[in-house]
Amino acid sequence: MKYLIAGSSGQLAKAFIARFEQGGIAFDAPPEIAFDITDRESVKQVVSTCKPDILLNCAAYNAVDAAEENSLPAFRINAEAVATLSNVAAKHGATLVHYGTDYVFDGSSERLYREEDATAPINAYGESKLAGEKAALEGDAESLLLRVSWVYGDGNQNFFHKMLKWAEGREVLKVVWDQISVPTYTEDIVTHTLAALEQGLRGCYHLTNTGYATRYEVARHFFKLMGNRTTVIPLGSEAFSCPAPRPFFSAMSNKKLSAALETSIPTWEDAVERFAARLREAH
Ligand SMILES: NC(=O)c1ccc[n+]([C@@H]2O[C@H](COP(=O)([O-])OP(=O)(O)OC[C@H]3O[C@@H](n4cnc5c(N)ncnc54)[C@H](OP(=O)(O)O)[C@@H]3O)[C@@H](O)[C@H]2O)c1
């Protein structure tokens, strides 16, 4: 089994690369300059050279607020490029693994979102990711679509790194209480993506850690684990006046995937504990 990773400098890609290196698994992960998923010729050349069995699309445009002001790059990277990847993968008999988001839901549900629930994104980023899901599921290649949420791991672009940075030199940090979802650790995404591929799963599944929380609760839990004394106080989203609205409750159920894999996916608290322990060791 050979893997090809798109978006090799992102946080999920880094977790796949580390796991493949540890396990001696064959993979290619060209830098974005050599593997730009919006460039059909680049995609054709890389795929025909690498000849992967599995094309892992870890590339994405995740700037939620910037997408609200100009949605073109989001649609090019999150949607149009996915159709290209699917088309080229199919020509080489490769399976496409693509990642979706909880932001395809409007956040008005009173229970965890399931795979069959109606999608209705409330921001441009969510719309671009929904178009990308369709491109993956209805494209030419066999595909596995895994919806993830609040992804974090190695890298500086996630919620936890931002929290630590914003807390520097501050006694009090305000964090939103009215956004509820599931922080999901790249390590657990890698583990369960590989298990899903081993089982031959195709179609759409939710891959999140188990449980759900407000951003405020997640920040408090994390700071406690890190021994950070900054006081975290809850505030409504309106206080931050971000260009893109966020869903209120977009937490997804991972039951369909857990049942298919006959496993239980670790809770978000457990995952944050492992992540915080790694950060503490590194410092
Ligand atoms: N992060 C989250 O909270 C979150 C939430 C829900 C779903 N997801 C989904 O989970 C998946 C993995 O996300 P992640 O957090 O690992 O994202 P990430 O850290 O932002 O990584 C995405 C990578 O894709 C690269 N990229 C952008 N345009 C590209 C192009 N045209 N060709 C090749 N690479 C390109 C980016 O490079 P540059 O940095 O140079 O642009 C970046 O290194 C994505 O599908 C994402 O939409 C993420």
mmCIF file of C-alpha atoms and ligand atoms in Angstrom:
data_model
loop_
_atom_site.group_PDB
_atom_site.id
_atom_site.type_symbol
_atom_site.label_atom_id
_atom_site.label_comp_id
_atom_site.label_asym_id
_atom_site.label_seq_id
_atom_site.Cartn_x
_atom_site.Cartn_y
_atom_site.Cartn_z
ATOM 1 C CA MET A 1 0.000 0.000 0.000
ATOM 2 C CA LYS A 2 1.482 3.349 -1.015
ATOM 3 C CA TYR A 3 0.186 6.721 0.147
ATOM 4 C CA LEU A 4 0.459 10.150 -1.455
ATOM 5 C CA ILE A 5 -0.147 13.154 0.817
ATOM 6 C CA ALA A 6 -1.367 16.526 -0.492
ATOM 7 C CA GLY A 7 -0.861 19.609 1.701
ATOM 8 C CA SER A 8 2.274 18.198 3.320
ATOM 9 C CA SER A 9 3.021 21.142 5.613
ATOM 10 C CA GLY A 10 -0.377 21.170 7.339
ATOM 11 C CA GLN A 11 -0.983 19.791 10.824
ATOM 12 C CA LEU A 12 -2.859 16.637 9.761
ATOM 13 C CA ALA A 13 -0.319 15.878 7.033
ATOM 14 C CA LYS A 14 2.502 16.161 9.582
ATOM 15 C CA ALA A 15 0.815 13.562 11.795
ATOM 16 C CA PHE A 16 0.471 11.164 8.839
ATOM 17 C CA ILE A 17 4.101 11.696 7.852
ATOM 18 C CA ALA A 18 5.326 10.973 11.405
ATOM 19 C CA ARG A 19 3.170 7.822 11.612
ATOM 20 C CA PHE A 20 4.311 6.516 8.210
ATOM 21 C CA GLU A 21 7.962 7.170 9.075
ATOM 22 C CA GLN A 22 7.598 5.332 12.400
ATOM 23 C CA GLY A 23 5.849 2.385 10.753
ATOM 24 C CA GLY A 24 8.086 2.141 7.683
ATOM 25 C CA ILE A 25 5.043 2.681 5.442
ATOM 26 C CA ALA A 26 5.661 3.801 1.852
ATOM 27 C CA PHE A 27 4.548 7.361 1.135
ATOM 28 C CA ASP A 28 5.299 10.529 -0.803
ATOM 29 C CA ALA A 29 4.545 13.992 0.555
ATOM 30 C CA PRO A 30 5.825 16.562 -1.953
ATOM 31 C CA PRO A 31 5.978 20.210 -0.843
ATOM 32 C CA GLU A 32 3.137 22.427 -2.017
ATOM 33 C CA ILE A 33 5.392 24.065 -4.607
ATOM 34 C CA ALA A 34 5.741 20.688 -6.339
ATOM 35 C CA PHE A 35 2.206 19.480 -5.628
ATOM 36 C CA ASP A 36 -0.257 22.344 -5.917
ATOM 37 C CA ILE A 37 -3.691 20.728 -5.911
ATOM 38 C CA THR A 38 -5.207 23.641 -7.840
ATOM 39 C CA ASP A 39 -2.823 22.961 -10.743
ATOM 40 C CA ARG A 40 -4.101 20.022 -12.795
ATOM 41 C CA GLU A 41 -0.748 19.464 -14.526
ATOM 42 C CA SER A 42 1.043 19.362 -11.166
ATOM 43 C CA VAL A 43 -1.498 16.846 -9.847
ATOM 44 C CA LYS A 44 -1.213 14.665 -12.973
ATOM 45 C CA GLN A 45 2.568 14.668 -12.824
ATOM 46 C CA VAL A 46 2.827 13.863 -9.108
ATOM 47 C CA VAL A 47 0.191 11.125 -9.196
ATOM 48 C CA SER A 48 1.629 9.451 -12.283
ATOM 49 C CA THR A 49 5.125 9.483 -10.776
ATOM 50 C CA CYS A 50 4.116 8.321 -7.297
ATOM 51 C CA LYS A 51 1.460 5.785 -8.378
ATOM 52 C CA PRO A 52 -0.298 5.771 -4.995
ATOM 53 C CA ASP A 53 -2.954 3.334 -3.852
ATOM 54 C CA ILE A 54 -4.338 6.023 -1.535
ATOM 55 C CA LEU A 55 -4.351 9.770 -2.135
ATOM 56 C CA LEU A 56 -4.714 11.535 1.238
ATOM 57 C CA ASN A 57 -5.960 15.052 0.697
ATOM 58 C CA CYS A 58 -4.761 16.993 3.735
ATOM 59 C CA ALA A 59 -4.624 20.268 1.774
ATOM 60 C CA ALA A 60 -7.254 22.887 2.504
ATOM 61 C CA TYR A 61 -8.039 26.570 2.794
ATOM 62 C CA ASN A 62 -9.098 26.945 6.432
ATOM 63 C CA ALA A 63 -9.110 30.728 6.884
ATOM 64 C CA VAL A 64 -12.772 30.968 7.883
ATOM 65 C CA ASP A 65 -12.924 34.751 8.235
ATOM 66 C CA ALA A 66 -10.822 35.513 5.157
ATOM 67 C CA ALA A 67 -13.097 33.224 3.109
ATOM 68 C CA GLU A 68 -16.087 35.330 4.149
ATOM 69 C CA GLU A 69 -14.482 38.412 2.593
ATOM 70 C CA ASN A 70 -13.206 36.626 -0.541
ATOM 71 C CA SER A 71 -14.474 33.105 -1.114
ATOM 72 C CA LEU A 72 -12.618 32.458 -4.399
ATOM 73 C CA PRO A 73 -9.466 30.836 -2.958
ATOM 74 C CA ALA A 74 -11.602 28.729 -0.602
ATOM 75 C CA PHE A 75 -13.685 27.362 -3.492
ATOM 76 C CA ARG A 76 -10.614 26.784 -5.666
ATOM 77 C CA ILE A 77 -8.750 24.814 -2.993
ATOM 78 C CA ASN A 78 -11.598 23.220 -1.020
ATOM 79 C CA ALA A 79 -13.879 22.335 -3.916
ATOM 80 C CA GLU A 80 -12.552 22.639 -7.498
ATOM 81 C CA ALA A 81 -9.204 21.046 -6.643
ATOM 82 C CA VAL A 82 -10.973 18.092 -5.003
ATOM 83 C CA ALA A 83 -12.712 17.337 -8.311
ATOM 84 C CA THR A 84 -9.303 17.402 -10.016
ATOM 85 C CA LEU A 85 -7.790 15.086 -7.389
ATOM 86 C CA SER A 86 -10.682 12.656 -7.782
ATOM 87 C CA ASN A 87 -10.443 12.666 -11.555
ATOM 88 C CA VAL A 88 -6.683 12.105 -11.643
ATOM 89 C CA ALA A 89 -6.792 9.530 -8.815
ATOM 90 C CA ALA A 90 -9.421 7.544 -10.745
ATOM 91 C CA LYS A 91 -7.225 7.418 -13.846
ATOM 92 C CA HIS A 92 -4.525 5.756 -11.748
ATOM 93 C CA GLY A 93 -6.852 3.483 -9.773
ATOM 94 C CA ALA A 94 -6.176 5.312 -6.494
ATOM 95 C CA THR A 95 -8.704 5.867 -3.697
ATOM 96 C CA LEU A 96 -9.234 9.459 -2.544
ATOM 97 C CA VAL A 97 -9.422 10.199 1.190
ATOM 98 C CA HIS A 98 -10.843 13.660 1.815
ATOM 99 C CA TYR A 99 -11.616 15.618 5.006
ATOM 100 C CA GLY A 100 -14.780 17.602 5.607
ATOM 101 C CA THR A 101 -15.906 19.816 8.466
ATOM 102 C CA ASP A 102 -18.664 20.271 11.048
ATOM 103 C CA TYR A 103 -19.152 23.751 9.524
ATOM 104 C CA VAL A 104 -21.328 22.188 6.806
ATOM 105 C CA PHE A 105 -24.076 22.199 9.476
ATOM 106 C CA ASP A 106 -25.987 25.297 10.577
ATOM 107 C CA GLY A 107 -25.555 24.565 14.296
ATOM 108 C CA SER A 108 -29.246 24.537 15.239
ATOM 109 C CA SER A 109 -29.434 20.839 16.133
ATOM 110 C CA GLU A 110 -30.386 19.737 19.625
ATOM 111 C CA ARG A 111 -28.386 16.523 19.369
ATOM 112 C CA LEU A 112 -25.057 15.449 17.872
ATOM 113 C CA TYR A 113 -25.071 15.681 14.066
ATOM 114 C CA ARG A 114 -25.229 12.405 12.157
ATOM 115 C CA GLU A 115 -23.932 11.693 8.660
ATOM 116 C CA GLU A 116 -27.432 11.696 7.139
ATOM 117 C CA ASP A 117 -28.470 15.065 8.645
ATOM 118 C CA ALA A 118 -29.211 17.941 6.288
ATOM 119 C CA THR A 119 -26.303 20.263 5.584
ATOM 120 C CA ALA A 120 -26.817 24.042 5.555
ATOM 121 C CA PRO A 121 -23.563 25.979 5.973
ATOM 122 C CA ILE A 122 -23.834 29.481 7.435
ATOM 123 C CA ASN A 123 -20.503 30.803 6.148
ATOM 124 C CA ALA A 124 -18.547 30.795 2.870
ATOM 125 C CA TYR A 125 -15.879 28.431 4.231
ATOM 126 C CA GLY A 126 -18.595 25.878 5.079
ATOM 127 C CA GLU A 127 -20.099 26.285 1.610
ATOM 128 C CA SER A 128 -16.727 25.674 -0.035
ATOM 129 C CA LYS A 129 -16.144 22.575 2.099
ATOM 130 C CA LEU A 130 -19.631 21.268 1.288
ATOM 131 C CA ALA A 131 -18.897 21.669 -2.425
ATOM 132 C CA GLY A 132 -15.651 19.749 -1.807
ATOM 133 C CA GLU A 133 -17.525 16.898 -0.101
ATOM 134 C CA LYS A 134 -19.747 16.575 -3.151
ATOM 135 C CA ALA A 135 -16.723 16.635 -5.448
ATOM 136 C CA ALA A 136 -15.168 13.788 -3.448
ATOM 137 C CA LEU A 137 -18.302 11.664 -3.075
ATOM 138 C CA GLU A 138 -19.617 12.179 -6.611
ATOM 139 C CA GLY A 139 -16.213 12.320 -8.326
ATOM 140 C CA ASP A 140 -14.606 9.659 -10.476
ATOM 141 C CA ALA A 141 -12.434 7.993 -7.825
ATOM 142 C CA GLU A 142 -13.531 5.706 -5.028
ATOM 143 C CA SER A 143 -13.631 7.912 -1.961
ATOM 144 C CA LEU A 144 -13.728 8.067 1.791
ATOM 145 C CA LEU A 145 -14.964 11.366 3.227
ATOM 146 C CA LEU A 146 -14.199 11.938 6.898
ATOM 147 C CA ARG A 147 -15.766 14.981 8.553
ATOM 148 C CA VAL A 148 -13.558 16.324 11.346
ATOM 149 C CA SER A 149 -13.876 19.311 13.700
ATOM 150 C CA TRP A 150 -11.623 21.759 15.605
ATOM 151 C CA VAL A 151 -8.507 19.928 14.445
ATOM 152 C CA TYR A 152 -5.278 20.349 16.427
ATOM 153 C CA GLY A 153 -1.818 18.789 16.461
ATOM 154 C CA ASP A 154 1.719 19.904 15.653
ATOM 155 C CA GLY A 155 1.723 23.353 14.098
ATOM 156 C CA ASN A 156 0.885 26.905 15.031
ATOM 157 C CA GLN A 157 -2.475 27.313 13.405
ATOM 158 C CA ASN A 158 -4.742 25.626 15.916
ATOM 159 C CA PHE A 159 -6.859 26.823 18.846
ATOM 160 C CA PHE A 160 -4.429 25.654 21.558
ATOM 161 C CA HIS A 161 -1.408 27.399 20.119
ATOM 162 C CA LYS A 162 -3.478 30.550 19.697
ATOM 163 C CA MET A 163 -4.682 30.293 23.317
ATOM 164 C CA LEU A 164 -1.099 30.005 24.612
ATOM 165 C CA LYS A 165 0.022 32.927 22.477
ATOM 166 C CA TRP A 166 -2.886 35.174 23.459
ATOM 167 C CA ALA A 167 -2.398 34.292 27.140
ATOM 168 C CA GLU A 168 1.207 35.513 27.131
ATOM 169 C CA GLY A 169 1.498 38.472 29.490
ATOM 170 C CA ARG A 170 -2.256 38.447 30.235
ATOM 171 C CA GLU A 171 -3.987 37.645 33.512
ATOM 172 C CA VAL A 172 -7.394 37.221 31.913
ATOM 173 C CA LEU A 173 -8.354 35.710 28.575
ATOM 174 C CA LYS A 174 -11.856 35.910 27.097
ATOM 175 C CA VAL A 175 -13.009 32.834 25.196
ATOM 176 C CA VAL A 176 -16.336 32.207 23.478
ATOM 177 C CA TRP A 177 -18.896 30.042 25.251
ATOM 178 C CA ASP A 178 -21.434 29.956 22.417
ATOM 179 C CA GLN A 179 -19.544 27.715 19.988
ATOM 180 C CA ILE A 180 -19.871 24.042 20.790
ATOM 181 C CA SER A 181 -18.141 21.224 18.948
ATOM 182 C CA VAL A 182 -15.471 18.540 19.399
ATOM 183 C CA PRO A 183 -11.741 19.271 19.512
ATOM 184 C CA THR A 184 -10.159 16.462 17.509
ATOM 185 C CA TYR A 185 -6.518 15.425 17.737
ATOM 186 C CA THR A 186 -4.582 14.712 14.526
ATOM 187 C CA GLU A 187 -3.109 11.559 16.143
ATOM 188 C CA ASP A 188 -6.610 10.107 16.535
ATOM 189 C CA ILE A 189 -7.594 11.191 13.025
ATOM 190 C CA VAL A 190 -4.581 9.311 11.627
ATOM 191 C CA THR A 191 -5.275 6.165 13.684
ATOM 192 C CA HIS A 192 -8.921 5.981 12.662
ATOM 193 C CA THR A 193 -8.359 6.966 9.030
ATOM 194 C CA LEU A 194 -5.912 4.080 8.669
ATOM 195 C CA ALA A 195 -8.311 1.699 10.451
ATOM 196 C CA ALA A 196 -11.146 2.816 8.156
ATOM 197 C CA LEU A 197 -8.985 2.174 5.092
ATOM 198 C CA GLU A 198 -8.011 -1.233 6.422
ATOM 199 C CA GLN A 199 -11.724 -2.074 6.732
ATOM 200 C CA GLY A 200 -12.302 -0.842 3.169
ATOM 201 C CA LEU A 201 -14.803 1.836 4.283
ATOM 202 C CA ARG A 202 -16.070 4.230 1.611
ATOM 203 C CA GLY A 203 -18.571 7.101 1.740
ATOM 204 C CA CYS A 204 -19.106 9.637 4.536
ATOM 205 C CA TYR A 205 -18.227 9.186 8.223
ATOM 206 C CA HIS A 206 -17.761 11.575 11.140
ATOM 207 C CA LEU A 207 -14.304 11.243 12.683
ATOM 208 C CA THR A 208 -14.144 13.260 15.884
ATOM 209 C CA ASN A 209 -12.985 12.576 19.396
ATOM 210 C CA THR A 210 -15.873 11.621 21.658
ATOM 211 C CA GLY A 211 -17.978 14.157 23.590
ATOM 212 C CA TYR A 212 -18.379 17.884 22.997
ATOM 213 C CA ALA A 213 -17.598 21.185 24.697
ATOM 214 C CA THR A 214 -17.675 24.950 24.362
ATOM 215 C CA ARG A 215 -14.489 26.701 23.288
ATOM 216 C CA TYR A 216 -14.411 28.186 26.802
ATOM 217 C CA GLU A 217 -14.483 24.735 28.453
ATOM 218 C CA VAL A 218 -11.780 23.435 26.123
ATOM 219 C CA ALA A 219 -9.510 26.408 26.908
ATOM 220 C CA ARG A 220 -10.007 25.971 30.672
ATOM 221 C CA HIS A 221 -9.239 22.246 30.508
ATOM 222 C CA PHE A 222 -6.122 22.894 28.446
ATOM 223 C CA PHE A 223 -4.770 25.693 30.643
ATOM 224 C CA LYS A 224 -5.230 23.537 33.743
ATOM 225 C CA LEU A 225 -3.251 20.709 32.114
ATOM 226 C CA MET A 226 -0.511 23.125 31.065
ATOM 227 C CA GLY A 227 -0.308 24.689 34.544
ATOM 228 C CA ASN A 228 -1.158 28.049 32.965
ATOM 229 C CA ARG A 229 -2.594 30.474 35.526
ATOM 230 C CA THR A 230 -4.360 32.820 33.123
ATOM 231 C CA THR A 231 -7.998 33.214 34.151
ATOM 232 C CA VAL A 232 -10.340 32.196 31.337
ATOM 233 C CA ILE A 233 -13.719 33.902 31.229
ATOM 234 C CA PRO A 234 -16.636 33.125 28.906
ATOM 235 C CA LEU A 235 -17.925 35.676 26.407
ATOM 236 C CA GLY A 236 -20.491 35.573 23.572
ATOM 237 C CA SER A 237 -19.265 35.500 19.945
ATOM 238 C CA GLU A 238 -20.792 38.938 19.251
ATOM 239 C CA ALA A 239 -18.034 40.464 21.412
ATOM 240 C CA PHE A 240 -15.377 39.380 18.878
ATOM 241 C CA SER A 241 -17.132 40.708 15.733
ATOM 242 C CA CYS A 242 -15.563 38.170 13.334
ATOM 243 C CA PRO A 243 -16.558 38.487 9.660
ATOM 244 C CA ALA A 244 -17.791 34.866 9.425
ATOM 245 C CA PRO A 245 -20.617 33.572 11.612
ATOM 246 C CA ARG A 246 -19.911 30.229 13.304
ATOM 247 C CA PRO A 247 -22.478 27.526 14.055
ATOM 248 C CA PHE A 248 -23.680 27.438 17.689
ATOM 249 C CA PHE A 249 -23.726 23.648 18.127
ATOM 250 C CA SER A 250 -21.924 21.709 15.383
ATOM 251 C CA ALA A 251 -20.702 18.706 17.392
ATOM 252 C CA MET A 252 -20.882 15.485 15.393
ATOM 253 C CA SER A 253 -21.529 11.922 16.504
ATOM 254 C CA ASN A 254 -18.760 9.426 15.706
ATOM 255 C CA LYS A 255 -21.054 6.423 16.330
ATOM 256 C CA LYS A 256 -21.250 5.272 12.708
ATOM 257 C CA LEU A 257 -17.463 5.087 12.426
ATOM 258 C CA SER A 258 -16.935 3.569 15.899
ATOM 259 C CA ALA A 259 -19.503 0.880 15.104
ATOM 260 C CA ALA A 260 -17.934 0.099 11.716
ATOM 261 C CA LEU A 261 -14.483 -0.177 13.319
ATOM 262 C CA GLU A 262 -15.808 -1.918 16.464
ATOM 263 C CA THR A 263 -13.877 0.505 18.619
ATOM 264 C CA SER A 264 -14.428 3.535 20.796
ATOM 265 C CA ILE A 265 -12.699 6.746 19.801
ATOM 266 C CA PRO A 266 -10.990 8.486 22.772
ATOM 267 C CA THR A 267 -12.794 11.378 24.459
ATOM 268 C CA TRP A 268 -11.713 14.929 23.644
ATOM 269 C CA GLU A 269 -10.488 15.326 27.236
ATOM 270 C CA ASP A 270 -8.236 12.264 26.911
ATOM 271 C CA ALA A 271 -6.865 13.543 23.595
ATOM 272 C CA VAL A 272 -6.139 17.032 24.968
ATOM 273 C CA GLU A 273 -4.351 15.401 27.920
ATOM 274 C CA ARG A 274 -2.056 13.471 25.537
ATOM 275 C CA PHE A 275 -1.444 16.604 23.477
ATOM 276 C CA ALA A 276 -0.685 18.742 26.552
ATOM 277 C CA ALA A 277 1.687 16.065 27.894
ATOM 278 C CA ARG A 278 3.596 16.201 24.593
ATOM 279 C CA LEU A 279 3.783 19.984 24.707
ATOM 280 C CA ARG A 280 5.018 19.897 28.312
ATOM 281 C CA GLU A 281 7.689 17.331 27.394
ATOM 282 C CA ALA A 282 8.848 19.474 24.473
ATOM 283 C CA HIS A 283 9.394 22.532 26.725
HETATM 284 N N1 LIG B 1 -8.109 22.988 11.306
HETATM 285 C C1 LIG B 1 -9.373 22.780 11.689
HETATM 286 O O1 LIG B 1 -9.805 23.219 12.760
HETATM 287 C C2 LIG B 1 -10.302 21.986 10.817
HETATM 288 C C3 LIG B 1 -11.665 21.900 11.169
HETATM 289 C C4 LIG B 1 -12.513 21.149 10.371
HETATM 290 C C5 LIG B 1 -12.021 20.507 9.245
HETATM 291 N N2 LIG B 1 -10.698 20.614 8.924
HETATM 292 C C6 LIG B 1 -10.219 19.920 7.728
HETATM 293 O O2 LIG B 1 -9.252 18.961 8.096
HETATM 294 C C7 LIG B 1 -8.294 18.827 7.030
HETATM 295 C C8 LIG B 1 -6.889 19.005 7.588
HETATM 296 O O3 LIG B 1 -6.808 20.296 8.144
HETATM 297 P P1 LIG B 1 -5.509 20.880 8.856
HETATM 298 O O4 LIG B 1 -5.947 21.492 10.129
HETATM 299 O O5 LIG B 1 -4.403 19.896 8.853
HETATM 300 O O6 LIG B 1 -5.167 22.066 7.841
HETATM 301 P P2 LIG B 1 -3.863 22.992 7.746
HETATM 302 O O7 LIG B 1 -2.966 22.765 8.898
HETATM 303 O O8 LIG B 1 -4.371 24.369 7.462
HETATM 304 O O9 LIG B 1 -3.160 22.399 6.452
HETATM 305 C C9 LIG B 1 -3.645 22.582 5.171
HETATM 306 C C10 LIG B 1 -2.428 22.662 4.282
HETATM 307 O O10 LIG B 1 -2.874 22.740 2.915
HETATM 308 C C11 LIG B 1 -1.953 23.605 2.263
HETATM 309 N N3 LIG B 1 -2.485 24.095 0.993
HETATM 310 C C12 LIG B 1 -3.271 25.162 0.770
HETATM 311 N N4 LIG B 1 -3.487 25.297 -0.546
HETATM 312 C C13 LIG B 1 -2.852 24.276 -1.161
HETATM 313 C C14 LIG B 1 -2.690 23.901 -2.516
HETATM 314 N N5 LIG B 1 -3.252 24.601 -3.512
HETATM 315 N N6 LIG B 1 -1.963 22.797 -2.802
HETATM 316 C C15 LIG B 1 -1.365 22.088 -1.808
HETATM 317 N N7 LIG B 1 -1.455 22.422 -0.503
HETATM 318 C C16 LIG B 1 -2.196 23.496 -0.189
HETATM 319 C C17 LIG B 1 -1.737 24.698 3.261
HETATM 320 O O11 LIG B 1 -0.591 25.426 2.938
HETATM 321 P P3 LIG B 1 -0.493 26.987 3.370
HETATM 322 O O12 LIG B 1 -0.463 26.996 4.858
HETATM 323 O O13 LIG B 1 0.794 27.395 2.726
HETATM 324 O O14 LIG B 1 -1.703 27.639 2.813
HETATM 325 C C18 LIG B 1 -1.572 23.900 4.551
HETATM 326 O O15 LIG B 1 -0.233 23.511 4.756
HETATM 327 C C19 LIG B 1 -8.690 19.858 5.977
HETATM 328 O O16 LIG B 1 -9.515 19.275 5.012
HETATM 329 C C20 LIG B 1 -9.509 20.865 6.775
HETATM 330 O O17 LIG B 1 -10.415 21.607 5.993
HETATM 331 C C21 LIG B 1 -9.832 21.328 9.680
#
